[in-house]
Amino acid sequence: MSYIVLARRYRPQKFSEVIGQEHVTGTLSRAIQLNRIGHAYLFGGPRGVGKTTVARILAKALNCTERKTSEPCNECDSCIQITEGRSVNVLEIDAASNRGVDDVRSIRENVRLSSSAGAYRIVIVDEVHMFTREAFNAFLKTLEEPPEHVVFILATTDVHQVPPTVLSRCQRFEFRRLDGIEVANHLMKMAREEGILLETGAAAILARRSDGSLRDGISLLDQMIAFCGHQITELDVITALGLIKSDRFFEITKMILDKNVEGTFAFVANLMNTGADLSDFIRGLMEHFLMLLRVNVTHSAEQLPLTPEEKNWFEQTAPLFQSEDLLRMLKLTSETELILRGSYNPRLRIELLLQRLVRMEQTIDIQILLKQIEALETKPSNVEVKKNR
Ligand SMILES: [Zn+2]
């Protein structure tokens, strides 16, 4: 039997199986139960968070012949045909490759055909913002006078490029980017079901790399299974993805706290010797500072995709910084990231950055400063003013 990628095998088939989009699936479920079905829906949000998956579940729920609740039964002919992508009542179009006015015309002809026995005819248009202006104009006519029993589901990663005239005719749903911890937990769950030993640290890294896209997280996990089989350690992931171990970022943070000016040169030399990609390093450093800032502000690393040891480190280290300083560190690092892209000598840039970080003067909390001044004012005898000669 050929290997089916995890993303396909684990694609949610019910509203309740969709991760992290309860605000959308809940509303849609209620609409189905109340039989209040709109003619057009617009699903906006980042890539890989479940827009087309929810569109297919909605299509199935609408046409399910055995439906008891708002969920599709996934067993009747209609459900099976939609799952297998061969239902005549569901038309799926990718607007990235079918963006012209002719493509919209063929949609209009398709929806004019009556569907089989009382079923809805559902048109799912992915990446709808890719339609040309003419295509949108032609499409708008269909939206204005939608044939009975036709439901349009438009999905897009860029709502702002969809004309307001189209938006105003759709019920709009915003899908959200997932938290790293949600992606990590889901990957752990999948691995368990697959009988794969996935280290917490490994799942945490995959989640961080997928940047809130569950689909990306799952395909990274697939990649890792291909790379290491049934046991995936943190080190495997670091090696396979060419990443830099978090210890290195902890090391830099310590240098900044200790004002260890000499240490940075040896650090960069070592980094070069291990063959690390400097752009990866700088991106990792930004991510690291961002997490420090987050823990500094929220006083908790609980919601971050990290191993227990890393969480511990962040919770102990973050309070040692002022948030203003962390912001400045992030700013310096992101400036270097921009420069690095066109730089002839990236090593020099990194060395400069580390020097600046280590030599950075700490922001003094204005409240503390005020208290110190007040203390001085109440005890004037303690103040010695030295005059310049
Ligand atoms: Zn069904």
mmCIF file with all atom_site columns, C-alpha atoms in Angstrom, residues 148-224:
data_model
loop_
_atom_site.group_PDB
_atom_site.id
_atom_site.type_symbol
_atom_site.label_atom_id
_atom_site.label_alt_id
_atom_site.label_comp_id
_atom_site.label_asym_id
_atom_site.label_entity_id
_atom_site.label_seq_id
_atom_site.pdbx_PDB_ins_code
_atom_site.Cartn_x
_atom_site.Cartn_y
_atom_site.Cartn_z
_atom_site.occupancy
_atom_site.B_iso_or_equiv
_atom_site.pdbx_formal_charge
_atom_site.auth_seq_id
_atom_site.auth_comp_id
_atom_site.auth_asym_id
_atom_site.auth_atom_id
_atom_site.pdbx_PDB_model_num
ATOM 1  C CA . GLU A 1 148 ? -31.655 28.608 -5.731 1.00 0.00 ? 148 GLU A CA 1
ATOM 2  C CA . HIS A 1 149 ? -29.748 25.912 -3.899 1.00 0.00 ? 149 HIS A CA 1
ATOM 3  C CA . VAL A 1 150 ? -26.354 27.258 -4.829 1.00 0.00 ? 150 VAL A CA 1
ATOM 4  C CA . VAL A 1 151 ? -23.840 27.998 -2.102 1.00 0.00 ? 151 VAL A CA 1
ATOM 5  C CA . PHE A 1 152 ? -20.565 29.739 -2.830 1.00 0.00 ? 152 PHE A CA 1
ATOM 6  C CA . ILE A 1 153 ? -17.660 29.310 -0.451 1.00 0.00 ? 153 ILE A CA 1
ATOM 7  C CA . LEU A 1 154 ? -14.814 31.655 -1.230 1.00 0.00 ? 154 LEU A CA 1
ATOM 8  C CA . ALA A 1 155 ? -11.488 31.178 0.516  1.00 0.00 ? 155 ALA A CA 1
ATOM 9  C CA . THR A 1 156 ? -8.654  33.668 0.570  1.00 0.00 ? 156 THR A CA 1
ATOM 10 C CA . THR A 1 157 ? -5.402  34.459 2.312  1.00 0.00 ? 157 THR A CA 1
ATOM 11 C CA . ASP A 1 158 ? -5.816  38.102 1.328  1.00 0.00 ? 158 ASP A CA 1
ATOM 12 C CA . VAL A 1 159 ? -9.247  39.523 2.069  1.00 0.00 ? 159 VAL A CA 1
ATOM 13 C CA . HIS A 1 160 ? -8.085  43.046 1.230  1.00 0.00 ? 160 HIS A CA 1
ATOM 14 C CA . GLN A 1 161 ? -7.738  42.154 -2.422 1.00 0.00 ? 161 GLN A CA 1
ATOM 15 C CA . VAL A 1 162 ? -11.354 41.028 -2.669 1.00 0.00 ? 162 VAL A CA 1
ATOM 16 C CA . PRO A 1 163 ? -13.563 43.885 -3.966 1.00 0.00 ? 163 PRO A CA 1
ATOM 17 C CA . PRO A 1 164 ? -15.942 45.354 -1.355 1.00 0.00 ? 164 PRO A CA 1
ATOM 18 C CA . THR A 1 165 ? -18.880 44.670 -3.684 1.00 0.00 ? 165 THR A CA 1
ATOM 19 C CA . VAL A 1 166 ? -18.117 40.960 -3.410 1.00 0.00 ? 166 VAL A CA 1
ATOM 20 C CA . LEU A 1 167 ? -17.362 41.073 0.331  1.00 0.00 ? 167 LEU A CA 1
ATOM 21 C CA . SER A 1 168 ? -20.663 42.767 1.097  1.00 0.00 ? 168 SER A CA 1
ATOM 22 C CA . ARG A 1 169 ? -22.555 39.854 -0.438 1.00 0.00 ? 169 ARG A CA 1
ATOM 23 C CA . CYS A 1 170 ? -20.805 37.222 1.637  1.00 0.00 ? 170 CYS A CA 1
ATOM 24 C CA . GLN A 1 171 ? -21.051 36.059 5.215  1.00 0.00 ? 171 GLN A CA 1
ATOM 25 C CA . ARG A 1 172 ? -17.512 36.572 6.356  1.00 0.00 ? 172 ARG A CA 1
ATOM 26 C CA . PHE A 1 173 ? -15.488 34.312 8.625  1.00 0.00 ? 173 PHE A CA 1
ATOM 27 C CA . GLU A 1 174 ? -11.951 34.992 9.768  1.00 0.00 ? 174 GLU A CA 1
ATOM 28 C CA . PHE A 1 175 ? -9.820  31.933 10.432 1.00 0.00 ? 175 PHE A CA 1
ATOM 29 C CA . ARG A 1 176 ? -7.054  32.512 12.927 1.00 0.00 ? 176 ARG A CA 1
ATOM 30 C CA . ARG A 1 177 ? -3.395  31.612 12.925 1.00 0.00 ? 177 ARG A CA 1
ATOM 31 C CA . LEU A 1 178 ? -2.815  28.862 15.475 1.00 0.00 ? 178 LEU A CA 1
ATOM 32 C CA . ASP A 1 179 ? -0.663  29.217 18.586 1.00 0.00 ? 179 ASP A CA 1
ATOM 33 C CA . GLY A 1 180 ? 2.595   27.309 18.518 1.00 0.00 ? 180 GLY A CA 1
ATOM 34 C CA . ILE A 1 181 ? 1.427   25.265 21.475 1.00 0.00 ? 181 ILE A CA 1
ATOM 35 C CA . GLU A 1 182 ? -1.748  24.180 19.630 1.00 0.00 ? 182 GLU A CA 1
ATOM 36 C CA . VAL A 1 183 ? 0.303   23.013 16.644 1.00 0.00 ? 183 VAL A CA 1
ATOM 37 C CA . ALA A 1 184 ? 2.801   21.231 18.915 1.00 0.00 ? 184 ALA A CA 1
ATOM 38 C CA . ASN A 1 185 ? 0.059   19.447 20.855 1.00 0.00 ? 185 ASN A CA 1
ATOM 39 C CA . HIS A 1 186 ? -1.647  18.358 17.677 1.00 0.00 ? 186 HIS A CA 1
ATOM 40 C CA . LEU A 1 187 ? 1.585   16.997 16.208 1.00 0.00 ? 187 LEU A CA 1
ATOM 41 C CA . MET A 1 188 ? 2.212   15.050 19.427 1.00 0.00 ? 188 MET A CA 1
ATOM 42 C CA . LYS A 1 189 ? -1.285  13.596 19.218 1.00 0.00 ? 189 LYS A CA 1
ATOM 43 C CA . MET A 1 190 ? -0.819  12.575 15.582 1.00 0.00 ? 190 MET A CA 1
ATOM 44 C CA . ALA A 1 191 ? 2.543   11.002 16.337 1.00 0.00 ? 191 ALA A CA 1
ATOM 45 C CA . ARG A 1 192 ? 1.021   8.994  19.192 1.00 0.00 ? 192 ARG A CA 1
ATOM 46 C CA . GLU A 1 193 ? -1.716  7.690  16.917 1.00 0.00 ? 193 GLU A CA 1
ATOM 47 C CA . GLU A 1 194 ? 0.900   6.747  14.335 1.00 0.00 ? 194 GLU A CA 1
ATOM 48 C CA . GLY A 1 195 ? 2.997   4.942  16.926 1.00 0.00 ? 195 GLY A CA 1
ATOM 49 C CA . ILE A 1 196 ? 5.843   7.387  16.457 1.00 0.00 ? 196 ILE A CA 1
ATOM 50 C CA . LEU A 1 197 ? 8.029   8.557  19.329 1.00 0.00 ? 197 LEU A CA 1
ATOM 51 C CA . LEU A 1 198 ? 8.172   12.297 18.894 1.00 0.00 ? 198 LEU A CA 1
ATOM 52 C CA . GLU A 1 199 ? 10.159  14.148 21.555 1.00 0.00 ? 199 GLU A CA 1
ATOM 53 C CA . THR A 1 200 ? 8.429   17.171 23.090 1.00 0.00 ? 200 THR A CA 1
ATOM 54 C CA . GLY A 1 201 ? 11.382  19.316 22.057 1.00 0.00 ? 201 GLY A CA 1
ATOM 55 C CA . ALA A 1 202 ? 11.111  18.049 18.489 1.00 0.00 ? 202 ALA A CA 1
ATOM 56 C CA . ALA A 1 203 ? 7.388   18.865 18.337 1.00 0.00 ? 203 ALA A CA 1
ATOM 57 C CA . ALA A 1 204 ? 8.120   22.305 19.786 1.00 0.00 ? 204 ALA A CA 1
ATOM 58 C CA . ILE A 1 205 ? 10.636  23.084 17.054 1.00 0.00 ? 205 ILE A CA 1
ATOM 59 C CA . LEU A 1 206 ? 8.347   21.837 14.280 1.00 0.00 ? 206 LEU A CA 1
ATOM 60 C CA . ALA A 1 207 ? 5.551   23.992 15.681 1.00 0.00 ? 207 ALA A CA 1
ATOM 61 C CA . ARG A 1 208 ? 7.776   27.070 15.810 1.00 0.00 ? 208 ARG A CA 1
ATOM 62 C CA . ARG A 1 209 ? 8.902   26.480 12.233 1.00 0.00 ? 209 ARG A CA 1
ATOM 63 C CA . SER A 1 210 ? 5.347   26.163 10.963 1.00 0.00 ? 210 SER A CA 1
ATOM 64 C CA . ASP A 1 211 ? 4.431   29.650 12.159 1.00 0.00 ? 211 ASP A CA 1
ATOM 65 C CA . GLY A 1 212 ? 0.817   28.933 13.083 1.00 0.00 ? 212 GLY A CA 1
ATOM 66 C CA . SER A 1 213 ? 0.032   26.870 9.995  1.00 0.00 ? 213 SER A CA 1
ATOM 67 C CA . LEU A 1 214 ? -1.095  23.398 10.995 1.00 0.00 ? 214 LEU A CA 1
ATOM 68 C CA . ARG A 1 215 ? -0.658  22.189 7.430  1.00 0.00 ? 215 ARG A CA 1
ATOM 69 C CA . ASP A 1 216 ? 2.984   23.263 7.415  1.00 0.00 ? 216 ASP A CA 1
ATOM 70 C CA . GLY A 1 217 ? 3.500   21.616 10.793 1.00 0.00 ? 217 GLY A CA 1
ATOM 71 C CA . ILE A 1 218 ? 2.043   18.342 9.554  1.00 0.00 ? 218 ILE A CA 1
ATOM 72 C CA . SER A 1 219 ? 4.097   18.317 6.370  1.00 0.00 ? 219 SER A CA 1
ATOM 73 C CA . LEU A 1 220 ? 7.227   18.997 8.426  1.00 0.00 ? 220 LEU A CA 1
ATOM 74 C CA . LEU A 1 221 ? 6.318   16.021 10.594 1.00 0.00 ? 221 LEU A CA 1
ATOM 75 C CA . ASP A 1 222 ? 5.909   13.935 7.427  1.00 0.00 ? 222 ASP A CA 1
ATOM 76 C CA . GLN A 1 223 ? 9.334   15.055 6.298  1.00 0.00 ? 223 GLN A CA 1
ATOM 77 C CA . MET A 1 224 ? 10.793  14.051 9.653  1.00 0.00 ? 224 MET A CA 1
#
